[in-house]
Short mmCIF file of C-alpha atoms in Angstrom, two decimals:
data_model
loop_
_atom_site.label_atom_id
_atom_site.label_comp_id
_atom_site.label_asym_id
_atom_site.label_seq_id
_atom_site.Cartn_x
_atom_site.Cartn_y
_atom_site.Cartn_z
CA GLN A 1 19.20 -58.59 10.96
CA GLN A 2 16.34 -56.49 9.75
CA LYS A 3 17.07 -54.27 6.78
CA ARG A 4 16.68 -50.62 7.72
CA THR A 5 14.37 -48.99 5.23
CA LYS A 6 14.89 -45.56 6.49
CA ASP A 7 18.35 -44.37 5.85
CA PHE A 8 19.55 -41.11 7.23
CA VAL A 9 20.16 -39.09 4.17
CA VAL A 10 22.72 -36.37 4.61
CA MET A 11 22.05 -33.58 2.15
CA ALA A 12 25.14 -31.64 1.35
CA GLY A 13 25.69 -28.56 -0.72
CA ALA A 14 27.41 -28.63 -4.06
CA ASP A 15 30.56 -27.01 -2.81
CA LYS A 16 32.10 -30.38 -2.27
CA ASN A 17 32.38 -30.09 1.45
CA TRP A 18 32.44 -33.35 3.26
CA TYR A 19 30.99 -32.12 6.63
CA PRO A 20 33.10 -34.42 8.85
CA THR A 21 31.36 -33.34 12.05
CA GLU A 22 27.87 -34.48 11.24
CA ASN A 23 29.14 -37.45 9.32
CA ALA A 24 31.24 -38.54 12.23
CA PHE A 25 28.48 -38.10 14.69
CA LEU A 26 26.05 -40.24 12.70
CA GLN A 27 28.66 -42.89 12.13
CA MET A 28 29.41 -42.98 15.79
CA CYS A 29 25.75 -43.63 16.45
CA ASN A 30 25.90 -46.55 14.03
CA LEU A 31 23.32 -45.05 11.82
CA PRO A 32 23.26 -45.84 8.13
CA ILE A 33 23.81 -42.73 6.16
CA ARG A 34 23.86 -41.70 2.55
CA VAL A 35 25.40 -38.44 1.41
CA VAL A 36 23.65 -36.61 -1.38
CA CYS A 37 24.88 -33.36 -2.91
CA ARG A 38 22.61 -30.76 -4.29
CA ALA A 39 23.31 -27.21 -5.35
CA ASN A 40 20.20 -25.92 -3.68
CA ALA A 41 20.82 -27.69 -0.41
CA GLU A 42 21.14 -24.38 1.48
CA TYR A 43 17.67 -23.38 0.29
CA MET A 44 16.12 -26.74 1.23
CA SER A 45 17.51 -26.67 4.73
CA PRO A 46 15.15 -25.35 7.41
CA SER A 47 17.75 -23.07 8.84
CA GLY A 48 19.62 -22.24 5.69
CA LYS A 49 22.67 -24.18 6.79
CA VAL A 50 24.16 -27.27 5.38
CA PRO A 51 24.39 -30.10 5.93
CA PHE A 52 21.01 -31.25 7.09
CA ILE A 53 19.55 -34.66 7.44
CA HIS A 54 16.44 -35.97 5.82
CA VAL A 55 14.77 -38.98 7.40
CA GLY A 56 11.38 -40.17 6.27
CA ASN A 57 9.52 -36.95 6.01
CA GLN A 58 11.52 -34.99 8.60
CA VAL A 59 14.28 -32.53 8.00
CA VAL A 60 16.71 -31.40 10.61
CA SER A 61 19.73 -29.14 10.26
CA GLU A 62 22.67 -28.12 12.44
CA LEU A 63 24.49 -30.33 14.92
CA GLY A 64 22.49 -29.33 18.01
CA PRO A 65 19.11 -30.18 16.62
CA ILE A 66 20.48 -33.26 14.85
CA VAL A 67 21.80 -34.60 18.18
CA GLN A 68 18.38 -33.93 19.78
CA PHE A 69 16.57 -35.63 16.93
CA VAL A 70 18.81 -38.72 17.01
CA LYS A 71 18.35 -38.91 20.75
CA ALA A 72 14.61 -38.80 20.34
CA LYS A 73 14.93 -41.79 18.02
CA GLY A 74 16.71 -43.65 20.76
CA HIS A 75 20.40 -43.18 19.95
CA SER A 76 22.48 -41.12 22.22
CA LEU A 77 26.23 -40.93 22.74
CA SER A 78 26.11 -39.03 25.98
CA ASP A 79 23.79 -41.14 28.02
CA GLY A 80 26.65 -42.64 29.99
CA LEU A 81 27.79 -39.26 31.27
CA ASP A 82 26.75 -37.85 34.64
CA GLU A 83 25.41 -34.32 35.01
CA VAL A 84 28.72 -32.66 35.66
CA GLN A 85 30.26 -34.35 32.64
CA LYS A 86 27.42 -33.30 30.45
CA ALA A 87 27.90 -29.73 31.56
CA GLU A 88 31.58 -29.98 30.80
CA MET A 89 30.79 -31.52 27.39
CA LYS A 90 28.52 -28.62 26.48
CA ALA A 91 31.08 -26.09 27.70
CA TYR A 92 33.79 -27.62 25.52
CA MET A 93 31.43 -27.68 22.55
CA GLU A 94 30.87 -23.95 23.02
CA LEU A 95 34.57 -23.36 23.22
CA VAL A 96 35.13 -25.23 19.89
CA ASN A 97 32.31 -23.23 18.33
CA ASN A 98 33.45 -19.96 19.80
CA MET A 99 37.12 -20.26 18.90
CA LEU A 100 37.61 -22.72 16.05
CA LEU A 101 34.57 -21.97 14.04
CA THR A 102 34.99 -18.20 14.31
CA ALA A 103 38.66 -18.57 13.46
CA GLU A 104 37.82 -20.64 10.37
CA LEU A 105 35.20 -18.03 9.30
CA TYR A 106 37.73 -15.21 9.96
CA LEU A 107 40.36 -16.86 7.79
CA GLN A 108 37.89 -17.66 5.02
CA TRP A 109 36.27 -14.29 4.82
CA CYS A 110 38.32 -11.67 6.60
CA ASP A 111 41.87 -12.39 5.44
CA ASP A 112 42.13 -10.66 2.15
CA VAL A 113 44.59 -12.94 0.52
CA THR A 114 42.63 -16.07 1.34
CA VAL A 115 39.37 -14.48 0.27
CA GLU A 116 40.57 -13.57 -3.14
CA GLU A 117 42.46 -16.70 -3.96
CA ILE A 118 40.38 -19.40 -2.36
CA THR A 119 37.07 -18.47 -0.86
CA HIS A 120 35.51 -16.37 -3.63
CA PRO A 121 36.23 -18.97 -6.31
CA ARG A 122 35.06 -21.85 -4.18
CA TYR A 123 31.92 -20.27 -2.86
CA GLY A 124 30.89 -18.98 -6.17
CA SER A 125 31.73 -22.05 -8.18
CA PRO A 126 28.19 -23.45 -8.72
CA TYR A 127 26.91 -20.20 -10.14
CA PRO A 128 27.50 -18.29 -13.34
CA TRP A 129 29.06 -14.89 -13.52
CA PRO A 130 28.03 -12.37 -12.18
CA LEU A 131 25.94 -14.26 -9.62
CA ASN A 132 29.01 -15.92 -8.13
CA ARG A 133 30.67 -12.60 -7.34
CA ILE A 134 27.52 -11.11 -5.97
CA LEU A 135 26.75 -13.97 -3.67
CA SER A 136 30.21 -14.26 -2.33
CA TYR A 137 30.45 -10.49 -1.67
CA GLN A 138 27.17 -10.65 0.13
CA LYS A 139 28.28 -13.52 2.21
CA GLN A 140 31.59 -11.74 2.98
CA TRP A 141 29.77 -8.64 4.10
CA GLU A 142 27.53 -10.73 6.37
CA VAL A 143 30.49 -12.47 7.97
CA ARG A 144 32.37 -9.25 8.49
CA ARG A 145 29.36 -7.64 10.18
CA LYS A 146 29.13 -10.53 12.53
CA MET A 147 32.86 -10.39 13.28
CA LYS A 148 32.53 -6.72 14.08
CA ALA A 149 29.65 -7.35 16.42
CA ILE A 150 31.61 -9.91 18.45
CA GLY A 151 34.79 -7.88 18.50
CA TRP A 152 36.86 -9.97 16.10
CA ALA A 153 37.05 -7.44 13.41
CA GLY A 154 39.93 -5.61 15.05
CA LYS A 155 41.94 -8.75 15.40
CA THR A 156 45.05 -9.42 13.32
CA LEU A 157 45.82 -12.77 11.78
CA GLU A 158 48.47 -13.42 14.47
CA GLN A 159 45.96 -12.84 17.23
CA VAL A 160 43.50 -15.24 15.65
CA LEU A 161 46.13 -17.83 15.30
CA GLU A 162 47.10 -17.33 18.94
CA ASP A 163 43.47 -17.86 19.95
CA VAL A 164 43.39 -21.04 17.93
CA ASP A 165 46.53 -22.20 19.61
CA GLN A 166 45.02 -21.50 23.02
CA CYS A 167 41.91 -23.48 22.12
CA CYS A 168 43.98 -26.39 20.75
CA GLN A 169 46.09 -26.36 23.91
CA ALA A 170 42.98 -26.59 26.04
CA LEU A 171 41.58 -29.40 23.91
CA SER A 172 44.89 -31.19 24.00
CA GLN A 173 45.11 -30.90 27.77
CA ARG A 174 41.56 -32.14 28.22
CA LEU A 175 42.13 -35.10 25.92
CA GLY A 176 45.39 -36.07 27.51
CA THR A 177 46.20 -39.70 26.70
CA GLN A 178 42.63 -40.91 26.53
CA PRO A 179 41.17 -42.24 23.20
CA TYR A 180 38.16 -39.91 23.42
CA PHE A 181 37.26 -36.92 25.43
CA PHE A 182 35.20 -38.88 27.83
CA ASN A 183 37.40 -41.84 27.97
CA LYS A 184 36.18 -44.97 26.29
CA GLN A 185 33.15 -43.86 24.36
CA PRO A 186 32.93 -41.22 21.77
CA THR A 187 30.43 -38.46 22.22
CA GLU A 188 29.15 -35.53 20.16
CA LEU A 189 32.06 -33.49 21.42
CA ASP A 190 34.43 -35.97 19.75
CA ALA A 191 32.51 -35.59 16.52
CA LEU A 192 32.58 -31.84 16.72
CA VAL A 193 36.32 -31.60 17.50
CA PHE A 194 37.10 -34.21 14.79
CA GLY A 195 35.06 -32.20 12.29
CA HIS A 196 36.80 -28.93 12.90
CA LEU A 197 40.29 -30.33 13.24
CA PHE A 198 39.87 -32.45 10.12
CA THR A 199 38.70 -29.36 8.16
CA ILE A 200 41.64 -27.35 9.42
CA LEU A 201 44.13 -30.03 8.63
CA THR A 202 42.92 -30.84 5.17
CA THR A 203 41.62 -27.61 3.75
CA GLN A 204 44.02 -25.88 1.42
CA LEU A 205 44.66 -22.36 2.35
CA THR A 206 47.21 -19.81 1.32
CA THR A 207 49.32 -20.55 4.34
CA ASP A 208 49.87 -23.58 6.48
CA GLU A 209 49.97 -21.69 9.74
CA LEU A 210 46.54 -22.74 10.92
CA SER A 211 47.21 -26.44 10.36
CA GLU A 212 50.64 -26.13 11.86
CA LYS A 213 49.05 -24.86 15.04
CA VAL A 214 47.01 -27.99 15.27
CA LYS A 215 49.82 -30.24 14.29
CA ASN A 216 51.81 -28.94 17.28
CA TYR A 217 49.66 -31.11 19.49
CA SER A 218 50.38 -34.72 18.61
CA ASN A 219 47.58 -36.16 20.62
CA LEU A 220 45.07 -34.17 18.62
CA THR A 221 46.39 -35.36 15.26
CA ALA A 222 46.49 -38.91 16.55
CA PHE A 223 42.85 -38.43 17.71
CA CYS A 224 41.77 -37.35 14.20
CA ARG A 225 43.62 -40.16 12.62
CA ARG A 226 42.06 -42.68 14.90
CA ILE A 227 38.52 -41.52 14.23
CA GLU A 228 39.07 -41.38 10.53
CA GLN A 229 40.42 -44.88 10.54
CA GLN A 230 37.75 -46.28 12.75
CA TYR A 231 34.69 -44.67 11.20
CA PHE A 232 35.51 -43.78 7.67
CA GLU A 233 37.99 -46.18 6.20
CA GLY A 234 35.79 -49.22 6.23
CA HIS A 235 32.72 -47.50 4.87
CA ASP A 236 34.02 -46.55 1.47
CA LYS A 237 32.03 -49.12 -0.41
CA ASP A 238 28.75 -48.12 1.18
CA SER A 239 29.02 -44.39 0.91
CA SER A 240 28.56 -42.55 -2.33
CA THR A 241 31.56 -42.31 -4.53
CA THR A 242 32.12 -38.63 -3.93
CA VAL A 243 32.64 -39.17 -0.24
CA ALA A 244 35.10 -42.02 -0.85
CA ALA A 245 37.01 -40.13 -3.43
CA ARG A 246 37.26 -37.13 -1.18
CA SER A 247 38.30 -39.11 1.83
CA ALA A 248 40.95 -40.88 -0.18
CA LYS A 249 42.26 -37.53 -1.50
CA ARG A 250 42.17 -35.82 1.85
CA SER A 251 43.28 -38.59 4.09
CA LEU A 252 45.46 -37.64 6.93
CA LEU A 253 47.74 -40.65 6.34
CA ARG A 254 50.12 -38.78 4.19
CA ALA B 1 36.70 -9.77 41.46
CA TYR B 2 39.72 -11.34 39.86
CA ALA B 3 41.97 -8.75 41.36
CA LYS B 4 40.51 -9.50 44.79
CA PHE B 5 41.00 -13.19 44.35
CA SER B 6 44.63 -12.95 43.42
CA GLY B 7 45.42 -10.34 46.00
CA ALA B 8 46.51 -7.64 43.58
CA PRO B 9 46.67 -4.24 45.18
CA LEU B 10 44.25 -2.08 43.36
CA THR B 11 42.73 1.28 43.96
CA VAL B 12 39.62 2.11 42.08
CA ASN B 13 39.10 5.53 40.71
CA THR B 14 35.67 6.23 39.51
CA ILE B 15 35.73 8.48 36.55
CA HIS B 16 32.70 10.17 35.45
CA ASN B 17 33.82 11.09 32.00
CA SER B 18 34.80 8.29 29.70
CA TRP B 19 36.60 10.78 27.50
CA ARG B 20 39.26 10.94 30.11
CA ALA B 21 39.90 7.20 29.83
CA PRO B 22 42.81 6.98 27.37
CA LYS B 23 41.01 5.22 24.61
CA GLY B 24 37.48 5.96 25.68
CA GLU B 25 36.95 2.44 27.03
CA VAL B 26 36.32 1.47 30.58
CA PRO B 27 37.33 -0.38 32.68
CA VAL B 28 40.91 0.63 32.19
CA LEU B 29 43.88 -0.55 34.17
CA ILE B 30 46.74 1.89 34.61
CA SER B 31 49.97 0.51 36.04
CA GLU B 32 52.86 2.94 36.09
CA ASP B 33 52.91 3.87 32.45
CA ILE B 34 51.06 1.02 30.93
CA VAL B 35 47.41 1.35 30.02
CA ILE B 36 45.25 -1.60 29.36
CA SER B 37 41.61 -1.84 28.48
CA GLN B 38 39.22 -4.77 27.99
CA PRO B 39 38.63 -7.35 30.67
CA ALA B 40 40.44 -10.29 29.15
CA LYS B 41 43.61 -8.31 28.55
CA ILE B 42 43.46 -6.88 32.04
CA LEU B 43 43.32 -10.39 33.42
CA ASN B 44 46.29 -11.46 31.27
CA PHE B 45 48.21 -8.44 32.47
CA LEU B 46 47.52 -9.23 36.07
CA ARG B 47 48.58 -12.79 35.52
CA ARG B 48 51.83 -11.78 33.89
CA GLN B 49 52.54 -9.57 36.89
CA LYS B 50 52.32 -12.69 38.93
CA TYR B 51 48.96 -12.02 40.50
CA ASN B 52 47.67 -15.35 39.53
CA ALA B 53 44.58 -16.85 41.01
CA ASP B 54 44.96 -19.95 38.83
CA TYR B 55 48.36 -21.03 40.18
CA GLU B 56 46.93 -24.07 41.86
CA LEU B 57 45.05 -25.35 38.82
CA SER B 58 46.07 -28.34 36.83
CA ALA B 59 46.37 -28.12 33.05
CA LYS B 60 43.02 -29.74 32.62
CA GLN B 61 41.35 -27.32 34.98
CA GLY B 62 42.87 -24.46 33.03
CA ALA B 63 41.38 -25.95 29.89
CA ASP B 64 38.04 -26.33 31.66
CA THR B 65 38.17 -22.65 32.60
CA LEU B 66 38.46 -21.60 28.96
CA ALA B 67 35.61 -23.92 28.00
CA TYR B 68 33.22 -22.60 30.64
CA ILE B 69 34.09 -19.02 29.89
CA ALA B 70 33.18 -19.74 26.21
CA LEU B 71 29.89 -21.20 27.48
CA LEU B 72 29.12 -18.11 29.44
CA GLU B 73 29.85 -15.82 26.56
CA GLU B 74 27.79 -17.81 24.08
CA LYS B 75 24.80 -18.73 26.20
CA LEU B 76 24.49 -16.28 29.04
CA LEU B 77 25.86 -13.04 27.66
CA PRO B 78 23.11 -12.50 25.06
CA ALA B 79 20.42 -12.76 27.65
CA LEU B 80 22.37 -10.53 29.99
CA LEU B 81 22.73 -7.93 27.31
CA HIS B 82 19.08 -8.20 26.52
CA THR B 83 17.97 -7.81 30.11
CA PHE B 84 20.11 -4.72 30.62
CA TRP B 85 20.04 -3.03 27.29
CA VAL B 86 17.20 -4.27 25.01
CA GLU B 87 14.25 -5.07 27.19
CA ALA B 88 12.36 -1.85 27.01
CA GLU B 89 11.04 -1.55 30.53
CA ASN B 90 14.35 -2.49 32.08
CA TYR B 91 16.37 -0.23 29.84
CA CYS B 92 14.18 2.83 30.43
CA SER B 93 13.60 2.46 34.08
CA VAL B 94 16.94 1.21 35.34
CA THR B 95 19.82 0.93 32.98
CA LYS B 96 19.56 4.20 31.14
CA PRO B 97 19.11 6.44 34.19
CA TRP B 98 21.83 4.54 36.05
CA PHE B 99 24.42 4.99 33.32
CA ALA B 100 23.34 8.46 32.31
CA SER B 101 23.74 9.61 35.88
CA ARG B 102 27.28 8.49 35.89
CA ILE B 103 28.41 9.83 32.62
CA ALA B 104 29.08 13.51 31.97
CA PHE B 105 26.79 15.52 29.81
CA PRO B 106 26.58 15.46 26.75
CA LEU B 107 27.79 11.91 26.49
CA SER B 108 24.99 10.85 28.76
CA LEU B 109 22.55 11.61 25.92
CA TYR B 110 24.41 9.57 23.41
CA LEU B 111 26.30 6.72 25.02
CA PRO B 112 23.52 4.66 26.62
CA GLY B 113 21.53 4.69 23.38
CA LYS B 114 24.61 3.59 21.42
CA MET B 115 25.34 0.75 23.84
CA SER B 116 21.72 -0.35 23.57
CA ARG B 117 21.89 -0.43 19.78
CA GLU B 118 25.16 -2.29 19.83
CA ALA B 119 23.71 -4.86 22.26
CA LEU B 120 20.69 -5.47 20.04
CA ASN B 121 22.95 -5.70 17.00
CA ARG B 122 25.17 -8.21 18.67
CA ILE B 123 22.25 -10.37 19.69
CA LEU B 124 20.61 -10.31 16.34
CA LEU B 125 23.83 -10.99 14.40
CA THR B 126 25.01 -13.85 16.48
CA ARG B 127 21.73 -15.55 17.36
CA GLY B 128 19.14 -14.18 14.97
CA GLY B 129 19.59 -16.35 11.92
CA PRO B 130 16.88 -18.60 10.45
CA PRO B 131 14.81 -20.47 11.62
CA LEU B 132 14.29 -17.67 14.10
CA TYR B 133 12.71 -14.87 12.18
CA SER B 134 11.31 -12.40 14.68
CA LEU B 135 12.76 -10.68 17.59
CA THR B 136 10.40 -12.42 20.00
CA GLU B 137 11.55 -15.80 18.79
CA VAL B 138 15.22 -14.81 19.25
CA GLU B 139 14.45 -13.50 22.72
CA ALA B 140 12.69 -16.74 23.66
CA GLN B 141 15.66 -18.75 22.43
CA ILE B 142 18.33 -16.65 24.21
CA TYR B 143 16.48 -16.83 27.52
CA ARG B 144 16.07 -20.56 27.08
CA ASP B 145 19.76 -20.88 26.46
CA ALA B 146 20.60 -18.68 29.40
CA LYS B 147 18.47 -20.71 31.76
CA GLU B 148 20.06 -23.87 30.51
CA CYS B 149 23.46 -22.31 31.09
CA LEU B 150 22.55 -21.38 34.60
CA ASN B 151 21.44 -24.95 35.19
CA LEU B 152 24.70 -26.32 33.85
CA LEU B 153 26.67 -23.95 36.07
CA SER B 154 24.69 -25.06 39.04
CA LYS B 155 25.39 -28.72 38.29
CA ARG B 156 29.04 -28.04 37.87
CA LEU B 157 29.30 -26.05 41.02
CA GLY B 158 27.47 -28.68 43.04
CA THR B 159 28.12 -28.23 46.69
CA SER B 160 31.63 -26.86 46.54
CA GLN B 161 32.39 -23.34 47.55
CA PHE B 162 34.15 -22.39 44.35
CA PHE B 163 34.36 -23.98 40.96
CA PHE B 164 37.77 -25.58 41.57
CA GLY B 165 37.74 -26.38 45.23
CA ASP B 166 38.27 -24.01 48.04
CA THR B 167 40.03 -21.09 46.49
CA PRO B 168 38.57 -18.90 43.88
CA THR B 169 40.02 -18.70 40.36
CA THR B 170 39.58 -16.88 37.09
CA LEU B 171 36.46 -18.87 36.35
CA ASP B 172 34.88 -17.85 39.63
CA ALA B 173 35.63 -14.21 38.77
CA PHE B 174 33.98 -14.57 35.30
CA VAL B 175 30.94 -16.37 36.65
CA PHE B 176 30.54 -13.87 39.47
CA GLY B 177 30.85 -11.05 36.94
CA PHE B 178 28.01 -12.45 34.93
CA LEU B 179 25.82 -13.62 37.81
CA ALA B 180 26.08 -10.68 40.24
CA PRO B 181 24.28 -8.17 38.01
CA ILE B 182 21.49 -10.65 37.31
CA TYR B 183 21.24 -11.48 41.01
CA LYS B 184 21.33 -8.08 42.51
CA VAL B 185 19.93 -5.46 40.14
CA CYS B 186 16.29 -4.75 40.58
CA PHE B 187 14.66 -4.82 37.26
CA PRO B 188 11.01 -4.65 36.50
CA ARG B 189 11.22 -7.67 34.17
CA VAL B 190 13.15 -10.25 35.98
CA GLN B 191 12.64 -13.73 34.45
CA LEU B 192 16.42 -14.47 34.58
CA GLN B 193 16.69 -13.43 38.16
CA GLU B 194 13.79 -15.61 39.14
CA HIS B 195 15.36 -18.55 37.46
CA LEU B 196 18.65 -17.86 39.24
CA LYS B 197 16.93 -17.67 42.57
CA GLN B 198 15.76 -21.26 42.02
CA LEU B 199 19.37 -22.40 42.00
CA PRO B 200 20.40 -21.99 45.59
CA ASN B 201 23.99 -22.96 45.19
CA LEU B 202 24.56 -20.20 42.66
CA CYS B 203 22.96 -17.70 44.95
CA ARG B 204 25.09 -18.87 47.78
CA PHE B 205 28.13 -18.55 45.58
CA CYS B 206 27.33 -14.91 44.81
CA ASP B 207 26.60 -14.09 48.39
CA ASP B 208 29.74 -15.74 49.61
CA ILE B 209 31.89 -13.69 47.28
CA LEU B 210 30.05 -10.50 48.18
CA THR B 211 30.53 -11.02 51.83
CA CYS B 212 34.06 -12.27 51.79
CA TYR B 213 35.58 -10.11 49.15
CA PHE B 214 33.39 -7.04 48.90
CA ARG B 215 32.48 -6.58 52.51
CA LEU B 216 28.94 -5.73 51.66
CA THR B 217 26.18 -6.72 53.94
CA LEU B 218 23.21 -8.19 52.18
CA SER B 219 20.35 -5.84 52.41
CA GLY B 220 17.03 -6.86 50.85
CA HIS B 221 15.96 -5.61 47.49
CA SER B 222 14.87 -2.02 47.88
CA PRO B 223 12.39 -0.28 45.62
CA ALA B 224 13.85 1.98 43.02
CA GLY B 225 13.40 5.24 44.87
CA GLN B 226 15.96 7.87 44.02
CA ASP B 227 17.96 7.84 47.24
CA THR B 228 17.99 4.13 47.69
CA ALA B 229 18.72 3.78 43.99
CA ASP B 230 21.80 5.98 44.39
CA ALA B 231 22.99 3.92 47.33
CA ASN B 232 22.42 0.73 45.35
CA LEU B 233 24.15 2.22 42.39
CA GLN B 234 27.28 2.79 44.55
CA LYS B 235 27.40 -0.85 45.44
CA LEU B 236 26.37 -2.09 42.09
CA THR B 237 29.03 -0.15 40.25
CA GLN B 238 31.55 -2.28 42.03
CA LEU B 239 29.65 -5.48 41.38
CA VAL B 240 29.26 -5.12 37.74
CA ASN B 241 32.97 -4.70 37.11
CA LYS B 242 34.73 -7.94 37.55
CA GLU B 243 38.18 -6.35 37.56
CA SER B 244 37.54 -3.27 39.54
CA ASN B 245 37.62 -3.52 43.30
CA LEU B 246 37.97 -1.53 46.41
CA ILE B 247 40.97 -2.75 48.35
CA GLU B 248 40.22 -3.14 52.01
CA LYS B 249 42.27 -6.06 52.91
CA MET B 250 44.37 -8.49 50.90
CA ASP B 251 43.32 -12.14 51.03
CA ASP B 252 45.53 -14.14 53.37
CA ASN B 253 45.22 -17.44 51.56
CA LEU B 254 46.42 -16.09 48.31
CA ARG B 255 49.28 -14.19 49.92
CA LYS B 256 50.62 -17.51 51.27
CA SER B 257 50.81 -18.94 47.80
CA PRO B 258 54.26 -19.07 46.23
CA GLN B 259 53.33 -16.52 43.63
CA HIS B 260 53.74 -13.76 46.20
CA PRO B 261 57.42 -13.66 47.06
CA PRO B 262 58.37 -10.64 49.08
CA ARG B 263 58.69 -8.04 46.48
CA LYS B 264 57.86 -4.41 46.03
CA LEU B 265 54.22 -4.27 45.06
CA THR B 266 53.52 -1.70 42.52
CA THR B 267 50.27 0.09 43.09
CA LEU B 268 47.93 -0.35 40.17
CA LYS B 269 45.43 2.30 39.51
CA LEU B 270 42.18 1.07 38.05
CA ALA B 271 40.02 3.65 36.40
CA VAL B 272 36.44 2.81 36.38
CA GLY B 273 33.62 4.63 34.69
CA GLY B 274 29.92 4.41 35.24
CA GLU B 275 29.60 1.68 32.74
CA GLY B 276 30.14 -1.83 33.74
CA SER B 277 31.97 -4.70 32.28
CA PRO B 278 31.30 -7.37 30.77
CA LEU B 279 29.12 -4.91 28.88
CA ASN B 280 32.21 -2.92 28.08
CA ARG B 281 33.15 -5.01 25.15
CA LEU B 282 30.56 -2.98 23.35
CA SER B 283 32.62 0.17 23.64
CA PRO B 284 34.48 1.14 20.50
#
């Protein structure tokens, strides 16, 4: 088989995040990827968000554009779906972004206990004092502004957890007993859901309530485990050591 | 619309002064002593009172409902907010006079401006990050997303009458609540409306709900003269609120459903201001 000269290089930030969503998606497309961590990744990215991929001389960030880009290169996971299914897939992706992502942001930046003990240290870790404090306060202010604009600022932690539960219930009902959301083949929705659930299940927070909500739905945890086993266990020797070490540390098979 | 679909007995009281609404928010649902504001909570309340339009849905369809509602809020709502509140011509010639005429002085001087600023704020904060650096780029993106969302809705609806078969559900109420203002309000700048008109099944969906549940005959679009504008405003106040309805007749289909055992129906009073929902999430 021809050796691929152009690897998809996934540029990650130095905060040691593994970015399961994008990683999973690229793995599902059977694309060779290399993960590289740089402290200034956020500044290199075209949209300011990490991770982003760097292929040849092109740079693409965020899942939506990455999916488009990969599709333009001839790899698509959702070609087998009909129009109605594609609409459904997009709707579920919005649900995940709307609920899970916002809930994760809320917990990281709006819950005072978590902010003090976990988020501030982690976000500011690559930088010396006082830059670390300044940057994390700035980020916190930004996130809180956004929460206020969409109406989440007035929510209590219980309400946020209830929303997460509702979202997980919907995902669990949609998944049912199938291996993937659209039966036999994984799609970008599977990558997205895996990414978020994996992050929730493995990130250390001050309380376990968030991960408990997800664990209530056994088909969702089984789903995560299955994807992890299928796409990440066998690739340890190819990926960079940091990914392997992280995945070993944070494996769901506890 | 949801109340209509589930057959809940509602009377609509139009209030002109949102100070009188208990927390300053409209629409507000008042049932006996309980006061509820915000559309999603109103829907939950109605459901708990056993006025449930989703009774026939399977678990998966319930999940789909949540997903599609998220899609509407993410992709369609920014453009809707923009068309009503941010687009200068639309705001000055239609939205501001409309709302100002329904709100008591001196709030009418302050409230529309506030809602406009909040709408712009929300759009910029949620959609305005890099690589979109100017307002025109953000606007272009949100309208692109909105048109894509309309296309997706059209594909999902296909040729059926409602999103889940023959009876309307929560999702139909939400979609109607978002689409009806786009469809019916006469704005000077109407790119979203034009796009919607190219999707005949969505237009048919709105028209069906309007004729079946709101008993409004479909007149053509009239120019924005003051008298006709007032008459339109009357009709449109009802349209824009997805929870507020005039009760003329309960729907027979839904009464036959097992959720309506013979019980004493409490009359729910729904207070409605001049403002509409879904825009009401902007109220403090």
